[in-house]
Coordinates of C-alpha atoms and ligand atoms in Angstrom, one line a residue:
Chain A
M18 CA -32.3 70.0 7.2
P19 CA -33.9 66.2 9.0
D20 CA -36.8 67.1 11.0
L21 CA -37.3 65.2 14.8
R22 CA -41.3 64.9 14.1
D23 CA -40.1 61.9 11.2
L24 CA -38.3 60.7 14.6
Y25 CA -40.7 60.7 16.6
Q26 CA -43.3 59.4 15.0
D27 CA -46.5 59.0 17.2
V28 CA -47.0 55.1 16.5
I29 CA -43.4 54.8 17.7
L30 CA -43.1 56.9 21.0
E31 CA -46.4 55.2 21.3
H32 CA -45.2 51.8 21.3
S33 CA -41.6 52.9 23.2
K34 CA -44.3 54.1 26.2
A35 CA -46.1 50.9 26.0
P36 CA -44.4 48.2 24.4
R37 CA -46.4 44.7 23.0
N38 CA -45.2 41.3 23.7
Y39 CA -43.6 43.3 26.3
H40 CA -42.5 40.8 28.6
E41 CA -40.4 36.9 29.6
L42 CA -42.2 33.8 28.1
K43 CA -41.7 30.7 30.1
T44 CA -42.6 28.4 26.6
A45 CA -38.8 30.5 25.2
N46 CA -36.1 27.4 24.2
H47 CA -34.3 30.6 21.7
K48 CA -33.1 33.3 23.7
A49 CA -30.7 36.4 22.8
E50 CA -29.1 39.1 24.4
G51 CA -28.3 42.5 22.4
Y52 CA -25.9 45.9 24.3
N53 CA -25.2 48.6 22.1
P54 CA -22.4 49.6 24.4
L55 CA -22.5 54.0 23.4
C56 CA -25.7 54.2 24.7
G57 CA -26.7 51.1 27.3
D58 CA -29.3 49.6 25.3
R59 CA -30.0 46.1 26.1
F60 CA -33.1 44.1 25.6
T61 CA -34.0 40.7 25.5
I62 CA -35.2 38.5 23.2
Y63 CA -36.9 35.0 23.8
L64 CA -38.4 33.4 21.0
D65 CA -40.5 30.4 21.0
L66 CA -39.7 28.7 18.3
Q67 CA -41.4 25.8 16.2
D68 CA -40.8 24.5 12.7
D69 CA -38.1 27.2 12.6
S70 CA -41.7 29.3 12.4
I71 CA -42.2 31.5 15.7
H72 CA -45.0 30.7 17.3
D73 CA -44.2 33.0 20.1
I74 CA -42.6 36.4 21.6
G75 CA -41.2 38.3 23.5
F76 CA -39.1 40.9 24.9
Q77 CA -37.0 42.8 28.1
G78 CA -35.1 45.6 28.6
S79 CA -34.2 49.4 28.9
G80 CA -32.8 51.8 25.1
C81 CA -34.5 55.1 23.8
A82 CA -38.1 54.8 22.6
I83 CA -36.3 54.3 18.5
S84 CA -34.9 50.7 20.8
K85 CA -37.7 50.1 22.1
A86 CA -40.3 51.2 19.6
S87 CA -38.8 49.2 16.9
A88 CA -39.0 46.4 19.7
S89 CA -41.7 46.3 20.3
M90 CA -42.6 47.1 16.9
M91 CA -40.9 44.1 14.9
T92 CA -42.3 41.7 17.8
Q93 CA -45.7 42.5 16.6
I94 CA -44.9 42.2 12.6
V95 CA -42.4 38.9 13.9
K96 CA -45.1 36.9 14.0
G97 CA -46.5 33.1 12.6
K98 CA -43.9 34.1 10.4
S99 CA -40.7 31.6 9.3
R100 CA -36.2 32.3 9.8
A101 CA -36.5 33.5 5.8
E102 CA -38.6 36.0 5.4
V103 CA -38.2 37.4 9.0
E104 CA -34.9 38.0 7.1
T105 CA -35.8 39.7 3.6
L106 CA -38.0 41.2 6.4
F107 CA -35.4 42.7 8.4
D108 CA -33.1 43.1 5.5
R109 CA -35.7 45.6 4.1
F110 CA -36.0 47.0 7.8
H111 CA -32.5 47.3 7.5
K112 CA -32.3 49.7 3.5
L113 CA -35.5 51.7 5.1
V114 CA -34.1 53.7 8.3
T115 CA -31.0 53.1 6.2
G116 CA -32.5 55.5 3.4
Q117 CA -31.5 52.8 0.7
S118 CA -34.8 52.0 0.1
A119 CA -37.0 53.2 -2.9
N120 CA -40.5 53.2 -2.5
G121 CA -41.5 49.8 -4.1
N122 CA -39.1 48.0 -1.4
Q123 CA -41.3 48.8 1.8
Y124 CA -43.4 46.3 0.0
Q125 CA -45.0 43.7 3.1
L126 CA -42.8 46.9 6.0
G127 CA -46.5 47.2 6.8
K128 CA -46.3 49.5 9.9
L129 CA -42.5 49.6 10.1
T130 CA -42.5 52.2 7.4
V131 CA -42.8 54.6 10.1
F132 CA -39.3 54.4 10.9
S133 CA -38.2 56.0 8.1
G134 CA -37.2 59.0 9.4
V135 CA -34.2 57.0 11.6
S136 CA -31.9 57.6 7.3
E137 CA -32.3 61.2 8.6
F138 CA -30.2 60.5 11.7
P139 CA -27.7 58.5 11.2
V140 CA -26.3 58.0 13.9
R141 CA -29.8 56.1 15.4
V142 CA -29.8 53.4 13.0
K143 CA -28.5 51.0 15.3
C144 CA -31.3 51.6 18.2
A145 CA -33.5 51.1 15.3
T146 CA -31.7 47.9 14.4
L147 CA -30.0 46.7 17.6
A148 CA -33.6 44.7 18.1
W149 CA -33.3 43.1 14.8
H150 CA -29.6 41.8 15.3
T151 CA -31.2 40.5 18.7
L152 CA -32.9 38.5 17.5
R153 CA -31.8 36.9 14.4
A154 CA -29.3 36.1 17.5
A155 CA -32.2 34.4 19.1
F156 CA -32.6 32.3 15.8
E157 CA -29.0 30.9 16.2
G158 CA -29.5 30.2 19.7
K159 CA -26.8 32.7 20.2
E160 CA -25.9 32.2 24.3
E161 CA -23.7 35.7 24.3
V162 CA -24.7 39.0 24.1
V163 CA -24.5 40.2 20.2
S164 CA -23.3 43.9 21.0
T165 CA -24.3 46.4 17.6
E166 CA -20.3 47.0 17.5
N167 CA -19.1 43.9 16.2
T168 CA -22.5 43.6 13.6
Chain B
M1 CA -10.2 74.7 45.6
T2 CA -10.6 78.3 44.1
T3 CA -6.1 79.4 45.7
V4 CA -5.4 82.6 43.6
A5 CA -2.8 80.8 40.3
K6 CA 0.7 81.2 40.8
R7 CA 1.9 83.4 38.4
S8 CA 5.3 82.1 36.9
P9 CA 7.3 85.0 35.3
E10 CA 7.9 82.7 32.5
L11 CA 4.9 83.6 31.2
P12 CA 4.4 85.6 29.4
G13 CA 0.5 85.6 29.7
S14 CA 0.5 86.0 32.9
Y15 CA 1.3 89.6 33.0
L16 CA -1.0 90.6 30.1
R17 CA -3.6 90.5 32.4
A18 CA -3.6 93.8 34.7
A19 CA -4.8 92.9 38.3
G20 CA -8.5 93.1 38.6
H21 CA -9.6 93.1 35.2
R22 CA -13.1 92.1 34.6
F23 CA -13.6 88.2 33.3
D24 CA -15.3 89.2 29.8
V25 CA -17.1 86.0 28.5
R26 CA -18.2 87.5 25.2
K27 CA -13.8 88.6 24.5
V28 CA -13.1 85.0 25.5
R29 CA -15.4 83.7 22.7
G30 CA -14.0 85.7 19.9
D31 CA -10.4 83.8 20.9
F32 CA -12.1 80.1 19.8
P33 CA -13.0 80.4 16.2
I34 CA -15.5 77.0 16.0
L35 CA -17.3 78.9 18.2
R36 CA -19.3 81.3 15.3
Q37 CA -20.5 79.3 14.1
Q38 CA -24.2 77.3 12.9
V39 CA -24.6 73.8 13.4
R40 CA -28.0 72.6 12.0
G41 CA -29.6 76.2 10.9
R42 CA -28.8 76.9 15.2
P43 CA -25.4 78.9 17.1
L44 CA -23.8 76.3 18.1
V45 CA -23.5 75.1 21.8
Y46 CA -21.2 73.1 22.8
L47 CA -21.7 71.6 26.3
D48 CA -19.7 68.6 25.9
N49 CA -16.8 70.0 27.0
A50 CA -15.7 66.9 29.5
A51 CA -15.1 65.9 26.8
T52 CA -13.1 67.2 25.5
S53 CA -13.1 71.1 24.9
Q54 CA -12.1 73.6 21.7
K55 CA -9.4 75.7 22.3
P56 CA -8.4 79.0 21.7
Q57 CA -7.3 80.3 18.6
V58 CA -3.4 81.7 20.4
V59 CA -2.9 77.7 20.3
I60 CA -4.4 76.3 17.4
D61 CA -1.9 78.7 15.6
A62 CA 1.0 78.0 18.1
I63 CA 1.4 74.3 16.1
S64 CA 0.6 76.3 12.9
R65 CA 3.7 78.4 13.7
Y66 CA 5.4 75.0 14.8
Y67 CA 5.2 73.5 11.3
E68 CA 6.1 76.3 9.4
R69 CA 7.9 77.7 11.0
D70 CA 9.9 75.3 13.6
N71 CA 9.6 71.4 12.9
A72 CA 12.5 69.2 13.0
N73 CA 13.3 66.5 16.1
I74 CA 14.0 67.2 19.1
H75 CA 17.2 66.4 21.7
R76 CA 19.8 65.0 19.0
G77 CA 20.3 67.3 15.9
I78 CA 23.0 69.6 15.7
H79 CA 21.0 72.5 13.9
F80 CA 19.6 75.0 13.4
L81 CA 15.7 74.1 13.9
S82 CA 16.5 71.5 15.9
E83 CA 17.6 73.3 18.4
H84 CA 14.6 75.2 18.4
A85 CA 12.4 72.9 18.2
T86 CA 13.9 71.9 21.8
E87 CA 14.2 74.8 23.0
E88 CA 10.1 74.8 21.7
Y89 CA 9.1 71.8 24.0
E90 CA 10.8 71.9 26.3
A91 CA 10.2 76.0 27.5
A92 CA 6.1 73.8 27.1
R93 CA 7.6 71.2 29.9
R94 CA 8.3 74.6 32.0
S95 CA 4.5 76.1 31.1
M96 CA 3.9 72.3 32.7
Q97 CA 6.6 72.4 35.3
A98 CA 4.5 76.5 37.0
F99 CA 1.1 74.8 35.6
L100 CA 1.0 72.4 38.1
N101 CA 3.2 74.6 41.0
A102 CA 6.1 71.0 40.2
Q103 CA 9.9 71.0 41.8
D104 CA 11.3 70.1 39.6
T105 CA 10.9 69.9 35.7
T106 CA 12.5 66.4 35.2
E107 CA 8.9 66.0 36.9
I108 CA 7.1 66.6 33.6
I109 CA 6.4 63.7 31.8
F110 CA 4.8 64.7 28.3
V111 CA 2.3 61.6 27.7
R112 CA -0.7 61.1 24.7
G113 CA -3.1 61.5 28.1
A114 CA -4.2 60.7 31.2
T115 CA -5.1 57.0 30.6
E116 CA -1.4 56.9 29.3
A117 CA -0.9 58.6 32.2
I118 CA -2.3 56.4 34.4
N119 CA -1.8 53.2 32.8
L120 CA 2.5 53.9 33.3
V121 CA 2.1 54.1 36.7
A122 CA -0.4 51.3 36.8
Q123 CA 2.8 49.1 34.8
T124 CA 5.9 50.1 36.1
Y125 CA 5.9 51.5 39.6
G126 CA 2.4 49.4 39.3
R127 CA 3.9 46.0 38.4
T128 CA 7.2 46.5 40.8
H129 CA 5.5 47.3 44.0
V130 CA 1.9 45.4 43.8
G131 CA 2.3 41.8 44.8
A132 CA 0.3 38.4 45.4
G133 CA -1.7 39.2 47.8
D134 CA -1.9 43.1 47.9
E135 CA -3.9 45.7 47.3
V136 CA -5.7 48.8 44.9
L137 CA -7.6 51.6 46.2
I138 CA -10.2 53.5 43.7
T139 CA -12.9 55.4 44.7
A140 CA -16.4 53.4 43.0
M141 CA -16.6 57.6 40.8
E142 CA -13.4 56.9 38.3
H143 CA -13.6 56.8 34.9
H144 CA -12.5 53.4 32.8
S145 CA -9.2 54.7 32.6
N146 CA -8.6 54.3 36.6
I147 CA -10.2 51.4 37.2
V148 CA -8.7 48.6 34.0
P149 CA -5.3 49.2 34.2
W150 CA -5.5 48.8 37.9
Q151 CA -7.8 45.8 37.4
I152 CA -5.1 44.0 34.5
L153 CA -2.2 44.4 37.3
C154 CA -4.2 42.6 40.0
E155 CA -5.1 39.9 38.2
E156 CA -1.2 39.2 36.6
K157 CA 0.2 40.2 40.7
G158 CA -3.0 38.0 41.7
A159 CA -3.6 41.6 43.8
S160 CA -7.2 43.0 44.6
L161 CA -9.1 46.6 43.5
K162 CA -10.5 47.8 46.5
V163 CA -13.5 50.5 46.0
A164 CA -14.2 53.5 48.0
P165 CA -17.9 53.3 47.9
F166 CA -19.7 57.1 47.8
N167 CA -23.4 58.3 49.3
D168 CA -26.3 59.7 46.8
S169 CA -24.9 62.7 47.2
G170 CA -22.2 61.7 44.9
E171 CA -20.0 62.8 47.8
L172 CA -16.4 60.3 48.8
L173 CA -17.7 58.2 51.8
L174 CA -14.3 59.1 53.6
D175 CA -14.5 57.5 57.0
E176 CA -15.3 53.9 54.4
F177 CA -12.3 55.1 52.2
A178 CA -10.0 54.8 55.4
K179 CA -11.5 51.5 56.4
L180 CA -10.2 50.8 53.8
L181 CA -6.6 51.9 53.2
G182 CA -4.6 49.2 55.3
P183 CA -1.3 47.2 55.2
R184 CA -1.4 45.4 51.9
T185 CA -2.3 49.0 50.5
K186 CA 0.1 49.1 47.7
I187 CA -1.1 52.7 46.0
V188 CA -4.1 55.1 45.4
A189 CA -5.6 56.2 42.5
V190 CA -8.7 58.5 41.8
A191 CA -9.8 61.1 40.5
H192 CA -9.4 65.1 41.3
V193 CA -12.7 65.0 39.9
S194 CA -15.5 63.1 38.9
N195 CA -16.3 62.8 34.8
A196 CA -19.6 61.5 35.6
L197 CA -20.9 63.4 38.3
G198 CA -18.7 67.4 38.5
T199 CA -18.0 65.6 42.6
V200 CA -14.6 67.6 43.8
N201 CA -13.2 64.7 45.3
P202 CA -11.0 66.1 49.2
V203 CA -8.0 64.3 47.6
R204 CA -5.8 67.0 49.6
R205 CA -7.8 64.7 52.8
I206 CA -7.1 61.5 51.3
I207 CA -3.0 61.7 50.7
E208 CA -3.0 62.3 54.1
L209 CA -5.0 59.5 55.3
A210 CA -2.8 57.4 52.7
H211 CA 0.0 59.3 53.6
Q212 CA 0.5 58.1 57.5
Q213 CA 0.8 54.7 56.0
N214 CA 3.5 55.3 53.9
I215 CA 0.3 54.4 50.8
P216 CA 1.3 57.2 47.5
V217 CA -1.7 58.0 45.5
L218 CA -1.8 59.1 42.2
V219 CA -4.3 61.1 41.9
D220 CA -6.6 61.8 38.1
G221 CA -7.5 64.9 38.0
A222 CA -8.1 65.1 33.6
Q223 CA -11.5 67.1 35.3
A224 CA -9.7 69.3 37.7
V225 CA -7.1 71.2 35.8
P226 CA -9.6 72.6 33.1
H227 CA -11.9 74.6 36.1
F228 CA -9.3 75.7 38.9
H229 CA -5.6 76.5 40.0
V230 CA -3.9 72.6 40.6
D231 CA 0.0 73.3 43.3
V232 CA 0.8 69.9 43.4
Q233 CA 3.3 70.4 46.1
A234 CA 0.4 72.3 48.1
L235 CA -1.4 69.2 47.8
D236 CA 2.1 66.5 47.8
C237 CA 0.0 63.7 45.4
D238 CA 3.1 61.4 43.9
F239 CA 1.8 61.4 40.7
Y240 CA -1.2 64.1 39.2
A241 CA -2.6 63.0 35.8
F242 CA -4.1 65.3 32.9
S243 CA -5.5 65.5 29.0
G244 CA -4.0 68.2 27.3
H245 CA -7.7 68.4 25.3
K246 CA -9.2 68.8 28.0
V247 CA -7.7 71.7 29.4
Y248 CA -8.3 74.5 25.8
G249 CA -4.7 71.6 24.2
P250 CA -4.4 69.9 21.9
T251 CA -5.7 65.5 21.1
G252 CA -2.8 63.3 21.8
I253 CA -1.0 64.7 24.3
G254 CA -0.4 64.7 28.3
V255 CA 1.6 64.7 31.3
L256 CA 2.5 62.3 34.7
Y257 CA 3.8 64.5 37.2
G258 CA 5.3 62.4 39.7
K259 CA 7.9 62.4 42.3
S260 CA 10.8 62.9 40.9
A261 CA 11.7 59.7 44.0
L262 CA 10.2 57.8 42.9
L263 CA 10.1 58.1 39.1
D264 CA 13.9 57.8 40.1
A265 CA 13.3 55.1 41.5
M266 CA 11.1 53.2 38.6
P267 CA 12.0 51.2 35.6
P268 CA 10.9 52.5 32.2
Y269 CA 7.5 51.7 30.2
Q270 CA 8.6 51.8 26.8
A271 CA 11.7 51.7 25.0
G272 CA 13.5 52.8 22.5
G273 CA 15.1 56.5 20.6
D274 CA 15.2 59.3 23.6
M275 CA 15.3 57.6 27.3
I276 CA 18.1 56.0 27.1
S277 CA 21.6 56.6 27.8
S278 CA 24.1 54.4 25.9
V279 CA 23.2 51.4 24.6
T280 CA 25.1 47.8 23.8
F281 CA 23.9 44.5 23.1
E282 CA 25.4 43.7 26.3
K283 CA 23.9 46.6 28.4
T284 CA 21.5 49.6 27.8
I285 CA 22.1 53.3 30.6
Y286 CA 19.1 54.9 30.6
N287 CA 17.7 58.4 30.4
R288 CA 18.0 61.4 33.2
L289 CA 14.3 62.1 33.9
P290 CA 12.4 62.7 32.7
Y291 CA 13.4 61.4 29.2
K292 CA 13.5 58.3 30.5
F293 CA 9.9 57.9 30.1
E294 CA 9.4 59.2 26.8
A295 CA 10.6 56.7 24.3
G296 CA 10.6 57.7 20.1
T297 CA 9.7 61.1 19.4
P298 CA 7.4 62.8 20.7
H299 CA 4.3 64.4 20.0
I300 CA 6.4 67.8 19.9
A301 CA 3.2 70.0 18.3
G302 CA 1.4 68.3 21.1
A303 CA 3.6 70.2 23.9
V304 CA 4.0 73.7 22.3
G305 CA -0.1 73.6 21.6
L306 CA -0.4 73.2 25.3
G307 CA 1.8 75.4 26.5
A308 CA 0.2 77.7 24.5
A309 CA -3.6 75.9 26.3
V310 CA -1.5 76.8 30.1
T311 CA -0.3 80.2 29.0
Y312 CA -4.0 81.6 27.3
M313 CA -5.8 80.4 30.0
N314 CA -3.6 81.8 33.0
G315 CA -3.9 84.3 31.0
L316 CA -7.4 84.4 31.8
G317 CA -6.6 84.1 35.4
M318 CA -7.8 80.5 36.7
E319 CA -9.7 82.2 40.0
D320 CA -11.5 84.1 37.0
I321 CA -12.4 81.2 34.9
A322 CA -13.2 79.3 38.2
A323 CA -15.4 82.0 39.1
H324 CA -17.1 82.3 35.8
E325 CA -17.9 78.2 35.3
H326 CA -19.1 78.5 39.3
D327 CA -21.7 81.2 39.0
L328 CA -22.7 79.0 34.8
L329 CA -23.0 76.0 37.1
A330 CA -25.3 77.7 40.3
Y331 CA -27.0 78.7 37.5
A332 CA -27.9 76.4 35.5
T333 CA -28.3 73.8 38.8
E334 CA -31.1 75.9 39.9
A335 CA -32.1 76.3 36.4
L336 CA -32.1 73.1 35.9
S337 CA -34.1 72.0 39.2
A338 CA -36.7 74.4 38.5
I339 CA -38.2 71.5 35.4
P340 CA -40.0 69.1 36.3
D341 CA -38.9 64.7 36.6
I342 CA -35.5 66.5 36.6
R343 CA -33.7 64.6 38.4
L344 CA -29.5 65.5 38.5
I345 CA -27.1 62.9 39.2
G346 CA -24.0 64.3 41.4
T347 CA -25.0 66.9 43.7
A348 CA -21.8 67.1 46.0
K349 CA -20.9 70.1 48.0
E350 CA -17.7 70.7 46.0
K351 CA -18.7 69.9 42.2
A352 CA -17.3 71.8 39.1
A353 CA -18.4 72.2 35.6
V354 CA -20.6 69.0 35.6
L355 CA -24.5 69.0 35.5
S356 CA -25.9 65.0 35.1
F357 CA -29.6 64.4 34.8
T358 CA -32.1 62.5 34.2
L359 CA -35.3 63.6 33.0
D360 CA -38.5 61.2 33.6
D361 CA -38.4 58.2 31.3
I362 CA -36.4 59.5 28.9
H363 CA -33.7 57.5 27.3
P364 CA -30.4 60.2 28.1
H365 CA -29.6 59.4 23.6
D366 CA -33.1 60.8 23.0
I367 CA -32.9 63.7 25.1
G368 CA -29.6 63.4 23.1
T369 CA -30.3 64.3 19.2
I370 CA -33.9 66.5 20.2
L371 CA -31.0 68.8 21.8
D372 CA -29.1 68.2 18.8
Q373 CA -31.4 69.5 16.6
E374 CA -31.5 72.7 18.7
G375 CA -27.5 72.9 18.0
I376 CA -26.9 72.2 22.1
A377 CA -24.2 69.4 22.2
I378 CA -24.1 67.5 26.3
R379 CA -22.6 64.1 25.5
T380 CA -25.2 60.9 26.4
G381 CA -24.2 57.8 27.9
H382 CA -22.1 57.1 30.5
H383 CA -19.2 57.8 30.2
C384 CA -17.2 56.1 30.6
A385 CA -18.1 55.3 34.1
Q386 CA -20.6 52.1 34.6
P387 CA -19.8 52.0 38.3
V388 CA -21.8 55.6 38.2
M389 CA -24.6 54.4 36.6
Q390 CA -24.7 51.1 38.5
R391 CA -23.7 52.3 42.3
F392 CA -27.0 55.1 41.0
G393 CA -29.8 52.1 39.5
I394 CA -29.6 53.9 36.0
A395 CA -28.3 53.4 32.2
A396 CA -27.2 56.8 31.0
T397 CA -27.5 60.7 32.4
A398 CA -27.6 64.1 30.1
R399 CA -24.4 65.6 30.9
A400 CA -23.6 68.9 30.1
S401 CA -20.1 70.4 31.2
F402 CA -19.0 73.2 30.7
A403 CA -16.0 75.6 30.0
L404 CA -14.5 79.4 30.3
Y405 CA -16.3 80.0 27.3
N406 CA -20.0 79.5 28.0
T407 CA -22.7 81.8 29.3
R408 CA -25.6 81.9 30.6
E409 CA -27.5 82.4 27.3
E410 CA -26.3 78.4 26.5
I411 CA -27.5 77.4 29.4
D412 CA -31.0 79.5 28.7
A413 CA -31.0 77.3 25.6
L414 CA -30.6 73.8 27.9
V415 CA -33.5 74.3 29.5
E416 CA -35.5 76.0 26.4
G417 CA -34.2 72.5 24.9
I418 CA -34.7 70.4 27.9
R419 CA -38.7 71.7 27.7
K420 CA -38.7 70.9 23.6
V421 CA -37.6 67.2 24.9
R422 CA -40.8 66.9 27.0
K423 CA -43.3 68.6 24.5
V424 CA -41.9 65.4 22.6
F425 CA -42.4 62.4 24.9
A426 CA -45.0 64.4 26.5
Ligands
LIG505 C1 -11.7 61.9 34.9 C2 -10.9 61.1 33.5 N1 -10.0 60.5 33.3 C3 -9.4 60.4 33.0 C4 -10.0 60.5 31.4 C5 -9.8 59.9 29.6 O1 -8.8 60.7 29.2 P1 -8.4 60.6 28.0 O2 -8.4 60.0 27.1 O3 -7.8 61.7 26.8 O4 -6.9 59.9 28.7 C6 -11.4 61.3 31.4 C7 -11.8 61.3 29.8 O5 -13.1 61.8 29.5 C8 -11.7 61.3 32.6 O6 -12.9 62.7 32.1

């Protein structure tokens, strides 16, 4: 049986209560809004992109503990990374939360491995990946809202 | 709301119960096989009844028996089985007539559910009566299925949708509602009971106000019929919609009640077999009521199952069901109110079987996951009533909703579960 403690790890709870980079970004040159219609989670991601790398990032919005902590920790890890590096991270993160990740593949995920418990709770995968989908949309400079139901 | 259910001699279940027999929830639970299971190693505590209710064995058996013994297409074969199937289907219609106390069986139209019933009225009565500059009046606590069909209609016709507000307790502001009624109002559509707040609306009074100006009223009864006796003649509503799956019947079947004079004058909704009386390429003559609105082969087994569900409820007695659920709601309201940082969303004086709440700033989705680990099923989210959430300035609520088989012990389990949620997020 899945254990709640695997899902709600202390680090996750802590980030959900005090999210990092939780602000609008005045210098943003890209932004996107992400929406999960199933639970009403909604986040905006602001990017300051310099030469295809994330110079600075911020986010705002509302959502469950998992989605908020995931957004918070994502903003920390992607700072300074290029778009290609972010894609690789997202791919690994996605495998992690969907339980397709062998231990060796968690390379580079660092603190994000606290989200491995999400794989025991399939209905929460979308919560964990909402910020990442939104970040991808922000890179593409998409103006429309990305929804977890179209991805 | 709790007038004694009319007991029709056509309903065998209605005299199974001797007068004065106490409602025995232990025994009632035994009628629902699904409740016997454990989920995640715990006894199932099913508190998501406003989404859909569980089915008693008699309903499951009625559907099986129909397929094992009676299955055939209806209203067309002259053979033995077709006659049988037709009789079963029409007997279900008579049960619905008695259940709602409709004047005539021709006023009972079988549809897929409340959603289809409302769309039917919007697309037939609505399209022929609502024109440019006209208005449709609803309330701010409607389910999306009683908003969007009217929006589409208004957009198509250049009409406008008016919305009557409610107060902080979730009670409709009748004065505001009355002010919004006017010569341009062509139809009123209101929920009998709000699925997000549990509010029981004063539909009798609403209908009176509308009728003073000759405006017809559709009542969305999806959340009402499971909980108390509804009498469409006493209400004097023009249309009444409900879904079978919320009253212990199967999915895919529901009822639209309409006054026959209105139904008669309305154009058909869908076209096809069964809804015609004669077809040539030059002209088609529509069938009489209610068949005019039942194009194609209907959900016969669903109707049979719904008939069995209504018989089952009558057997228990609508008054006793209402009393039992009222006790549960009062008990749960008190128990939840005692939990620190709980905010009840929807505290109307007249309520039925729904308890929506938020807990501190813990997201309802997290509440739902933690309760699920305890075997407790609730609903979290906007409950297909986003305008209600906007009114309270929240994204979502957690919602426990009760049925005739729920117990006080299950509410104790819910309270324990919520305490656990607080612990995880402490
Ligand atoms: C008040 C109300 N109206 C209408 C509906 C729609 O019912 P259905 O989805 O069965 O058509 C619901 C279902 O949740 C409801 O609660």
